mmCIF file of C-alpha atoms in Angstrom:
data_model
loop_
_atom_site.group_PDB
_atom_site.id
_atom_site.type_symbol
_atom_site.label_atom_id
_atom_site.label_comp_id
_atom_site.label_asym_id
_atom_site.label_seq_id
_atom_site.Cartn_x
_atom_site.Cartn_y
_atom_site.Cartn_z
ATOM 1 C CA MET A 1 77.826 97.583 122.706
ATOM 2 C CA LEU A 2 77.400 98.796 126.282
ATOM 3 C CA TRP A 3 75.271 101.787 126.880
ATOM 4 C CA CYS A 4 74.690 102.921 130.547
ATOM 5 C CA LEU A 5 71.712 104.572 131.867
ATOM 6 C CA TRP A 6 71.540 105.872 135.505
ATOM 7 C CA PRO A 7 69.596 108.523 137.560
ATOM 8 C CA SER A 8 71.316 111.571 138.774
ATOM 9 C CA GLN A 9 69.872 111.212 141.863
ATOM 10 C CA ARG A 10 69.634 108.150 144.210
ATOM 11 C CA ALA A 11 65.983 106.930 144.390
ATOM 12 C CA ALA A 12 66.417 105.680 147.991
ATOM 13 C CA ALA A 13 63.425 106.336 150.200
ATOM 14 C CA GLN A 14 63.452 110.003 151.431
ATOM 15 C CA THR A 15 61.347 111.797 153.910
ATOM 16 C CA CYS A 16 59.026 113.892 151.839
ATOM 17 C CA ASN A 17 59.569 117.464 152.458
ATOM 18 C CA SER A 18 59.451 118.728 149.017
ATOM 19 C CA SER A 19 57.447 121.793 148.073
ATOM 20 C CA SER A 20 55.600 119.749 145.800
ATOM 21 C CA GLU A 21 54.169 117.956 148.802
ATOM 22 C CA THR A 22 50.604 118.454 148.624
ATOM 23 C CA ALA A 23 47.645 118.143 151.253
ATOM 24 C CA SER A 24 46.621 114.841 149.287
ATOM 25 C CA GLY A 25 49.751 113.364 150.283
ATOM 26 C CA VAL A 26 51.400 113.045 146.979
ATOM 27 C CA CYS A 27 54.963 113.713 146.939
ATOM 28 C CA SER A 28 57.380 113.882 143.769
ATOM 29 C CA PHE A 29 60.871 114.457 143.091
ATOM 30 C CA ASN A 30 62.334 115.041 139.659
ATOM 31 C CA ALA A 31 65.056 112.599 138.582
ATOM 32 C CA THR A 32 67.338 113.084 135.592
ATOM 33 C CA LEU A 33 68.363 110.289 133.192
ATOM 34 C CA SER A 34 71.347 110.698 130.960
ATOM 35 C CA ALA A 35 72.641 108.159 128.213
ATOM 36 C CA ILE A 36 76.200 108.296 126.704
ATOM 37 C CA ILE A 37 76.144 106.836 123.234
ATOM 38 C CA PRO A 38 79.742 106.349 121.741
ATOM 39 C CA TYR A 39 80.773 105.962 118.167
ATOM 40 C CA THR A 40 79.773 102.550 117.502
ATOM 41 C CA ALA A 41 80.046 100.682 114.335
ATOM 42 C CA GLN A 42 79.994 97.261 113.082
ATOM 43 C CA LEU A 43 82.115 95.891 110.030
ATOM 44 C CA SER A 44 81.934 92.467 108.637
ATOM 45 C CA SER A 45 83.076 90.176 105.684
ATOM 46 C CA SER A 46 81.159 87.244 104.322
ATOM 47 C CA ALA A 47 84.452 85.316 103.910
ATOM 48 C CA SER A 48 87.859 85.514 105.616
ATOM 49 C CA GLU A 49 89.656 84.267 102.597
ATOM 50 C CA THR A 50 89.237 84.276 98.778
ATOM 51 C CA SER A 51 90.864 80.970 97.312
ATOM 52 C CA LEU A 52 91.436 81.235 93.823
ATOM 53 C CA GLY A 53 92.205 77.390 93.842
ATOM 54 C CA THR A 54 94.738 75.914 91.485
ATOM 55 C CA LEU A 55 95.332 77.999 88.445
ATOM 56 C CA ASP A 56 95.523 76.296 85.002
ATOM 57 C CA ARG A 57 97.350 77.325 81.621
ATOM 58 C CA THR A 58 94.361 78.993 80.595
ATOM 59 C CA THR A 59 94.662 81.573 83.290
ATOM 60 C CA LEU A 60 98.320 81.993 82.661
ATOM 61 C CA ALA A 61 97.620 82.346 78.955
ATOM 62 C CA ALA A 62 95.204 84.861 79.520
ATOM 63 C CA GLY A 63 97.100 86.683 82.084
ATOM 64 C CA SER A 64 94.410 87.377 84.617
ATOM 65 C CA LEU A 65 91.858 85.624 86.658
ATOM 66 C CA VAL A 66 88.459 87.159 87.796
ATOM 67 C CA THR A 67 86.967 86.183 90.916
ATOM 68 C CA SER A 68 84.189 86.988 93.194
ATOM 69 C CA GLY A 69 85.240 88.505 96.501
ATOM 70 C CA PRO A 70 83.750 88.781 100.027
ATOM 71 C CA THR A 71 80.627 90.907 100.517
ATOM 72 C CA VAL A 72 81.381 93.507 103.028
ATOM 73 C CA THR A 73 78.687 94.873 105.245
ATOM 74 C CA ALA A 74 79.009 97.958 107.395
ATOM 75 C CA VAL A 75 76.883 100.107 109.834
ATOM 76 C CA ALA A 76 77.443 102.509 112.260
ATOM 77 C CA ASN A 77 76.003 105.425 114.254
ATOM 78 C CA PHE A 78 77.840 108.007 112.442
ATOM 79 C CA ALA A 79 78.984 108.763 108.905
ATOM 80 C CA TRP A 80 81.504 106.235 107.655
ATOM 81 C CA SER A 81 83.448 105.062 105.070
ATOM 82 C CA VAL A 82 85.229 101.730 104.505
ATOM 83 C CA SER A 83 88.635 101.244 102.741
ATOM 84 C CA ILE A 84 90.664 98.444 101.359
ATOM 85 C CA LYS A 85 94.395 98.202 101.577
ATOM 86 C CA ALA A 86 97.048 95.523 101.184
ATOM 87 C CA GLY A 87 98.744 94.269 104.373
ATOM 88 C CA ALA A 88 102.165 93.882 102.463
ATOM 89 C CA THR A 89 103.871 95.005 99.356
ATOM 90 C CA ALA A 90 104.175 91.706 97.918
ATOM 91 C CA TRP A 91 102.359 88.355 97.988
ATOM 92 C CA SER A 92 103.890 85.772 100.421
ATOM 93 C CA PHE A 93 105.220 82.903 98.172
ATOM 94 C CA THR A 94 106.190 79.179 98.984
ATOM 95 C CA GLY A 95 107.765 77.118 96.427
ATOM 96 C CA ALA A 96 111.029 75.670 95.024
ATOM 97 C CA SER A 97 111.695 78.878 92.900
ATOM 98 C CA ALA A 98 112.954 82.001 93.920
ATOM 99 C CA ASP A 99 110.313 84.482 95.525
ATOM 100 C CA PRO A 100 108.956 86.506 92.467
ATOM 101 C CA GLN A 101 108.035 89.241 94.939
ATOM 102 C CA LYS A 102 104.511 89.354 93.286
ATOM 103 C CA PRO A 103 103.233 92.830 93.826
ATOM 104 C CA ALA A 104 100.294 93.287 95.822
ATOM 105 C CA ALA A 105 98.995 95.379 93.094
ATOM 106 C CA ASP A 106 98.574 92.453 90.974
ATOM 107 C CA LEU A 107 95.405 92.185 92.850
ATOM 108 C CA ARG A 108 92.895 94.632 91.537
ATOM 109 C CA TRP A 109 89.528 95.088 93.090
ATOM 110 C CA ARG A 110 86.304 96.519 92.146
ATOM 111 C CA VAL A 111 82.601 97.236 93.428
ATOM 112 C CA GLY A 112 79.880 96.332 90.809
ATOM 113 C CA THR A 113 80.890 97.233 87.267
ATOM 114 C CA GLY A 114 83.415 100.083 87.997
ATOM 115 C CA ALA A 115 86.822 100.050 86.879
ATOM 116 C CA TYR A 116 89.559 98.099 88.591
ATOM 117 C CA ALA A 117 91.889 99.548 91.028
ATOM 118 C CA ALA A 118 95.194 98.072 91.889
ATOM 119 C CA LEU A 119 95.468 97.077 95.589
ATOM 120 C CA SER A 120 97.977 99.439 97.532
ATOM 121 C CA THR A 121 99.251 99.623 101.129
ATOM 122 C CA ALA A 122 97.861 103.253 101.163
ATOM 123 C CA GLY A 123 94.283 102.243 101.008
ATOM 124 C CA ALA A 124 91.263 103.194 98.835
ATOM 125 C CA GLN A 125 87.580 103.618 99.473
ATOM 126 C CA VAL A 126 85.328 101.046 98.818
ATOM 127 C CA THR A 127 82.008 102.353 100.275
ATOM 128 C CA SER A 128 80.714 104.926 102.514
ATOM 129 C CA GLY A 129 77.545 105.642 104.287
ATOM 130 C CA ALA A 130 75.583 108.007 106.395
ATOM 131 C CA ALA A 131 75.032 107.755 110.120
ATOM 132 C CA GLY A 132 72.750 104.825 110.662
ATOM 133 C CA SER A 133 72.661 103.654 107.360
ATOM 134 C CA SER A 134 73.882 99.850 106.624
ATOM 135 C CA SER A 135 75.516 99.028 103.398
ATOM 136 C CA SER A 136 76.770 95.846 101.830
ATOM 137 C CA VAL A 137 78.834 95.702 98.764
ATOM 138 C CA THR A 138 80.653 92.765 97.049
ATOM 139 C CA LEU A 139 83.874 93.036 95.897
ATOM 140 C CA THR A 140 85.077 91.552 92.720
ATOM 141 C CA PHE A 141 89.078 90.529 92.354
ATOM 142 C CA SER A 142 90.944 90.493 88.992
ATOM 143 C CA THR A 143 94.431 88.970 89.705
ATOM 144 C CA LEU A 144 97.423 89.389 87.201
ATOM 145 C CA TRP A 145 99.198 86.155 86.358
ATOM 146 C CA PRO A 146 101.792 86.468 83.919
ATOM 147 C CA TRP A 147 103.725 83.451 82.661
ATOM 148 C CA ALA A 148 107.171 84.916 83.555
ATOM 149 C CA SER A 149 106.485 85.936 87.065
ATOM 150 C CA SER A 150 104.341 83.251 88.225
ATOM 151 C CA PRO A 151 106.494 80.472 89.179
ATOM 152 C CA PRO A 152 104.939 76.987 90.706
ATOM 153 C CA GLY A 153 104.087 77.698 94.267
ATOM 154 C CA ASP A 154 101.676 78.797 96.938
ATOM 155 C CA TYR A 155 100.608 82.649 97.087
ATOM 156 C CA SER A 156 98.893 84.711 99.493
ATOM 157 C CA VAL A 157 98.127 88.471 99.953
ATOM 158 C CA PRO A 158 96.589 89.860 103.157
ATOM 159 C CA VAL A 159 93.828 92.430 102.780
ATOM 160 C CA THR A 160 92.684 94.793 105.509
ATOM 161 C CA LEU A 161 89.245 96.374 105.422
ATOM 162 C CA THR A 162 88.789 99.473 107.675
ATOM 163 C CA LEU A 163 86.050 101.524 108.553
ATOM 164 C CA THR A 164 86.585 104.919 109.504
ATOM 165 C CA ALA A 165 84.859 108.213 110.578
ATOM 166 C CA PRO A 166 85.688 110.903 108.190
ATOM 167 C CA MET B 1 57.635 86.614 122.065
ATOM 168 C CA THR B 2 55.388 84.257 120.302
ATOM 169 C CA ARG B 3 56.735 80.664 119.140
ATOM 170 C CA LEU B 4 56.698 81.766 115.677
ATOM 171 C CA ALA B 5 58.876 84.836 116.295
ATOM 172 C CA GLN B 6 61.203 82.677 118.266
ATOM 173 C CA VAL B 7 61.742 80.557 115.293
ATOM 174 C CA VAL B 8 62.032 83.300 112.846
ATOM 175 C CA LEU B 9 64.658 84.905 115.256
ATOM 176 C CA ALA B 10 66.333 81.527 115.536
ATOM 177 C CA VAL B 11 66.686 81.176 111.737
ATOM 178 C CA THR B 12 67.718 84.658 111.160
ATOM 179 C CA THR B 13 70.428 84.178 113.680
ATOM 180 C CA LEU B 14 71.510 80.811 112.245
ATOM 181 C CA LEU B 15 71.559 82.483 108.511
ATOM 182 C CA SER B 16 73.784 85.475 109.956
ATOM 183 C CA ALA B 17 76.151 82.999 111.478
ATOM 184 C CA VAL B 18 76.589 81.178 107.985
ATOM 185 C CA SER B 19 77.124 84.309 105.864
ATOM 186 C CA VAL B 20 79.336 86.172 108.167
ATOM 187 C CA GLN B 21 82.687 84.811 108.508
ATOM 188 C CA ALA B 22 84.737 87.805 109.814
ATOM 189 C CA GLN B 23 83.069 90.600 111.949
ATOM 190 C CA THR B 24 84.086 93.091 114.275
ATOM 191 C CA ASN B 25 82.111 95.351 116.583
ATOM 192 C CA CYS B 26 83.823 98.525 117.045
ATOM 193 C CA GLY B 27 83.270 101.661 119.372
ATOM 194 C CA GLY B 28 83.377 103.037 122.844
ATOM 195 C CA GLN B 29 85.010 106.120 121.840
ATOM 196 C CA SER B 30 83.808 109.630 122.210
ATOM 197 C CA THR B 31 85.377 111.274 119.293
ATOM 198 C CA THR B 32 86.099 110.378 115.668
ATOM 199 C CA THR B 33 89.723 110.675 116.372
ATOM 200 C CA ALA B 34 89.774 108.272 119.077
ATOM 201 C CA PHE B 35 87.474 105.829 117.001
ATOM 202 C CA ASN B 36 89.827 106.025 114.054
ATOM 203 C CA THR B 37 92.736 105.617 116.196
ATOM 204 C CA ALA B 38 91.361 102.494 117.953
ATOM 205 C CA GLY B 39 90.768 100.994 114.529
ATOM 206 C CA CYS B 40 87.921 99.065 112.983
ATOM 207 C CA SER B 41 88.951 96.529 110.804
ATOM 208 C CA VAL B 42 88.506 92.929 109.141
ATOM 209 C CA ASN B 43 91.246 90.883 107.809
ATOM 210 C CA HIS B 44 90.795 89.117 104.581
ATOM 211 C CA SER B 45 93.309 87.108 102.439
ATOM 212 C CA VAL B 46 93.682 86.174 98.943
ATOM 213 C CA SER B 47 95.220 82.864 98.086
ATOM 214 C CA ALA B 48 96.274 80.722 94.999
ATOM 215 C CA THR B 49 98.259 77.550 94.065
ATOM 216 C CA VAL B 50 100.069 77.748 90.979
ATOM 217 C CA PRO B 51 101.272 74.383 89.400
ATOM 218 C CA TYR B 52 103.965 73.708 86.980
ATOM 219 C CA LEU B 53 102.283 75.078 83.826
ATOM 220 C CA ALA B 54 103.417 75.032 80.123
ATOM 221 C CA SER B 55 102.076 75.433 76.673
ATOM 222 C CA ILE B 56 103.748 74.019 73.566
ATOM 223 C CA SER B 57 102.236 74.446 70.120
ATOM 224 C CA THR B 58 103.375 74.216 66.514
ATOM 225 C CA SER B 59 102.351 76.540 63.621
ATOM 226 C CA SER B 60 101.372 73.563 61.624
ATOM 227 C CA LEU B 61 101.104 69.807 61.910
ATOM 228 C CA ALA B 62 101.287 69.277 58.204
ATOM 229 C CA ALA B 63 104.264 66.928 56.819
ATOM 230 C CA VAL B 64 107.396 68.968 55.873
ATOM 231 C CA THR B 65 108.372 68.107 52.343
ATOM 232 C CA ILE B 66 111.869 68.355 51.680
ATOM 233 C CA ALA B 67 112.349 68.948 47.807
ATOM 234 C CA ALA B 68 113.928 66.230 45.858
ATOM 235 C CA PRO B 69 117.457 66.700 45.354
ATOM 236 C CA THR B 70 119.500 67.636 42.227
ATOM 237 C CA VAL B 71 122.528 65.183 41.055
ATOM 238 C CA ALA B 72 124.746 67.806 42.544
ATOM 239 C CA ALA B 73 123.490 67.343 45.779
ATOM 240 C CA MET B 74 124.110 63.680 46.097
ATOM 241 C CA GLY B 75 126.876 63.112 48.473
ATOM 242 C CA GLY B 76 125.944 66.114 50.416
ATOM 243 C CA TYR B 77 122.694 67.633 51.701
ATOM 244 C CA THR B 78 119.339 68.664 50.473
ATOM 245 C CA ASP B 79 118.131 72.104 50.611
ATOM 246 C CA ALA B 80 116.859 73.055 53.740
ATOM 247 C CA ALA B 81 113.139 73.010 54.220
ATOM 248 C CA ALA B 82 111.114 75.149 56.722
ATOM 249 C CA GLY B 83 109.557 73.142 59.451
ATOM 250 C CA PRO B 84 106.947 74.285 61.873
ATOM 251 C CA ALA B 85 107.312 77.042 64.318
ATOM 252 C CA ILE B 86 107.435 75.806 67.893
ATOM 253 C CA THR B 87 105.897 78.200 70.393
ATOM 254 C CA VAL B 88 106.582 77.837 74.049
ATOM 255 C CA SER B 89 105.024 79.532 77.150
ATOM 256 C CA SER B 90 106.052 78.258 80.549
ATOM 257 C CA ASN B 91 106.090 79.392 84.102
ATOM 258 C CA PHE B 92 109.207 77.574 84.910
ATOM 259 C CA THR B 93 112.884 77.101 83.383
ATOM 260 C CA TYR B 94 112.546 74.189 80.673
ATOM 261 C CA THR B 95 114.598 72.406 78.154
ATOM 262 C CA LEU B 96 112.920 71.811 74.667
ATOM 263 C CA THR B 97 114.281 68.828 72.673
ATOM 264 C CA ALA B 98 113.320 67.400 69.242
ATOM 265 C CA SER B 99 113.840 63.586 68.493
ATOM 266 C CA SER B 100 113.164 61.733 65.310
ATOM 267 C CA SER B 101 111.712 58.289 64.721
ATOM 268 C CA ALA B 102 113.532 55.779 62.272
ATOM 269 C CA PHE B 103 112.722 56.627 58.546
ATOM 270 C CA ALA B 104 110.280 54.353 57.169
ATOM 271 C CA ALA B 105 111.974 51.358 55.217
ATOM 272 C CA VAL B 106 112.265 52.024 51.462
ATOM 273 C CA GLY B 107 112.323 48.457 50.019
ATOM 274 C CA SER B 108 114.841 46.463 52.256
ATOM 275 C CA TYR B 109 116.556 49.626 53.070
ATOM 276 C CA THR B 110 116.242 51.898 56.125
ATOM 277 C CA LYS B 111 118.005 55.112 56.032
ATOM 278 C CA ALA B 112 119.804 56.110 59.366
ATOM 279 C CA LYS B 113 117.662 58.663 61.435
ATOM 280 C CA GLY B 114 120.783 60.346 62.079
ATOM 281 C CA ASP B 115 120.827 61.412 58.357
ATOM 282 C CA LEU B 116 117.957 63.670 59.118
ATOM 283 C CA GLU B 117 119.358 67.122 60.489
ATOM 284 C CA ILE B 118 117.515 69.995 62.357
ATOM 285 C CA GLY B 119 118.266 73.562 62.584
ATOM 286 C CA THR B 120 116.522 76.350 64.684
ATOM 287 C CA ASN B 121 116.303 79.901 64.675
ATOM 288 C CA THR B 122 114.486 82.535 66.398
ATOM 289 C CA SER B 123 113.913 84.189 63.116
ATOM 290 C CA ASN B 124 112.158 82.451 60.180
ATOM 291 C CA VAL B 125 115.513 82.286 58.415
ATOM 292 C CA ALA B 126 117.470 79.126 57.755
ATOM 293 C CA PRO B 127 120.226 78.851 60.294
ATOM 294 C CA GLY B 128 124.053 78.193 59.503
ATOM 295 C CA SER B 129 124.225 74.925 61.097
ATOM 296 C CA PHE B 130 122.282 71.680 61.437
ATOM 297 C CA THR B 131 122.400 68.898 64.089
ATOM 298 C CA SER B 132 121.877 65.361 63.344
ATOM 299 C CA MET B 133 118.912 63.784 64.726
ATOM 300 C CA GLY B 134 120.568 60.410 65.561
ATOM 301 C CA SER B 135 119.843 61.287 69.133
ATOM 302 C CA ASN B 136 117.729 63.693 71.009
ATOM 303 C CA VAL B 137 118.696 67.308 69.847
ATOM 304 C CA VAL B 138 118.266 70.048 72.548
ATOM 305 C CA MET B 139 116.873 72.923 70.757
ATOM 306 C CA SER B 140 116.657 75.232 73.926
ATOM 307 C CA SER B 141 118.347 74.447 76.917
ATOM 308 C CA SER B 142 117.381 75.952 80.486
ATOM 309 C CA ALA B 143 115.314 78.460 78.930
ATOM 310 C CA ALA B 144 113.733 80.742 81.489
ATOM 311 C CA ALA B 145 110.225 81.837 81.639
ATOM 312 C CA THR B 146 109.632 84.690 79.868
ATOM 313 C CA ALA B 147 106.881 87.544 79.773
ATOM 314 C CA ALA B 148 105.604 86.363 76.322
ATOM 315 C CA SER B 149 105.995 83.176 74.658
ATOM 316 C CA THR B 150 109.269 82.052 72.883
ATOM 317 C CA THR B 151 108.944 80.881 69.331
ATOM 318 C CA LEU B 152 111.659 78.754 67.597
ATOM 319 C CA TYR B 153 111.552 78.207 63.939
ATOM 320 C CA THR B 154 112.703 74.947 62.642
ATOM 321 C CA PHE B 155 114.323 73.560 59.374
ATOM 322 C CA PHE B 156 115.293 70.277 58.185
ATOM 323 C CA ARG B 157 117.670 68.731 55.801
ATOM 324 C CA MET B 158 118.794 65.400 54.905
ATOM 325 C CA LYS B 159 121.967 63.667 54.243
ATOM 326 C CA LEU B 160 122.299 62.075 50.725
ATOM 327 C CA LEU B 161 124.401 58.977 50.125
ATOM 328 C CA TRP B 162 125.119 57.765 46.694
ATOM 329 C CA THR B 163 125.807 54.371 47.637
ATOM 330 C CA THR B 164 122.739 53.452 49.983
ATOM 331 C CA ASP B 165 119.707 55.999 49.300
ATOM 332 C CA ALA B 166 117.858 54.180 46.808
ATOM 333 C CA PRO B 167 114.917 56.068 45.028
ATOM 334 C CA GLY B 168 111.924 56.191 46.849
ATOM 335 C CA THR B 169 109.999 58.312 49.467
ATOM 336 C CA TYR B 170 111.626 58.634 52.844
ATOM 337 C CA SER B 171 109.574 59.728 56.037
ATOM 338 C CA ALA B 172 110.080 60.037 59.642
ATOM 339 C CA THR B 173 108.016 61.552 62.597
ATOM 340 C CA VAL B 174 109.624 64.300 64.624
ATOM 341 C CA THR B 175 108.585 64.717 68.207
ATOM 342 C CA TYR B 176 108.998 67.876 70.397
ATOM 343 C CA THR B 177 109.288 67.704 74.255
ATOM 344 C CA LEU B 178 109.401 70.089 76.815
ATOM 345 C CA THR B 179 110.737 68.872 80.261
ATOM 346 C CA ALA B 180 111.735 70.747 83.603
ATOM 347 C CA PRO B 181 115.189 70.353 84.195
#
């Protein structure tokens, strides 16, 4: 954050011939200060990655896995909102089998006890705040893992959190 | 700043550094449009490792009893008896086989394990054909992982021989095995 403050007139030594000069020898000048405060915000995540670890039969039998996600904290000097979106339409996959093209929407998220929403590349609002307010919300992920479309391998999906001014 | 305040600040800074793994400072624009165009994002990823996973279960572990044959059946086969239903779930292409142990001896006679035959069906109806269990029997070959579990119903019958099958109780153990090709 870089704010600049400066006087509108130089404060160099001057010969005092102002009308404010008085008989007592006091000489004064008016100097105007101006400050430019731009749109400023800070957005943070408590973790850069949420690892679901190595899944087991129980997870595939249940069809989904619920995991605590990152805590997202935002503050801005203007009214703001934070959205979440997928960085790709499908999970990346590394394995011996053909890429199942696991949809990004298999990752569902929610804040608190709300309903889960499927992750999309379009983005959806996670939280919002008024100017000057700071807010922290913790995401919960519920990921779908069906038997048929979860071949052995490593999976990853990029998620982007974005703060915007409405 | 007092010494105490310095310590508190230092601790607070340390805690912040531990709890925040991704942070971005944004700004410098004079309009919302310019701010939004510049962007203010943090990246996150969700990852997982899925190993080879499978589940195989039987509807029952109780012994299957083949009804005692009639005279007319001797030289042929017993009636088919329903065995357990085998249910498989897998996240990879698999092969399901069944194998039989040798029959337990009846007196000094050991009936050939190939005299036990197995048949399978996707519905709970005896199939039209049976396969000798003299060697491993492939029940399902290169079966693809499916959205739901797959169930196979098993049926057994026994070959009857006048000359060798002495009266007695014949028993064998059948093992079901799932493998990745």
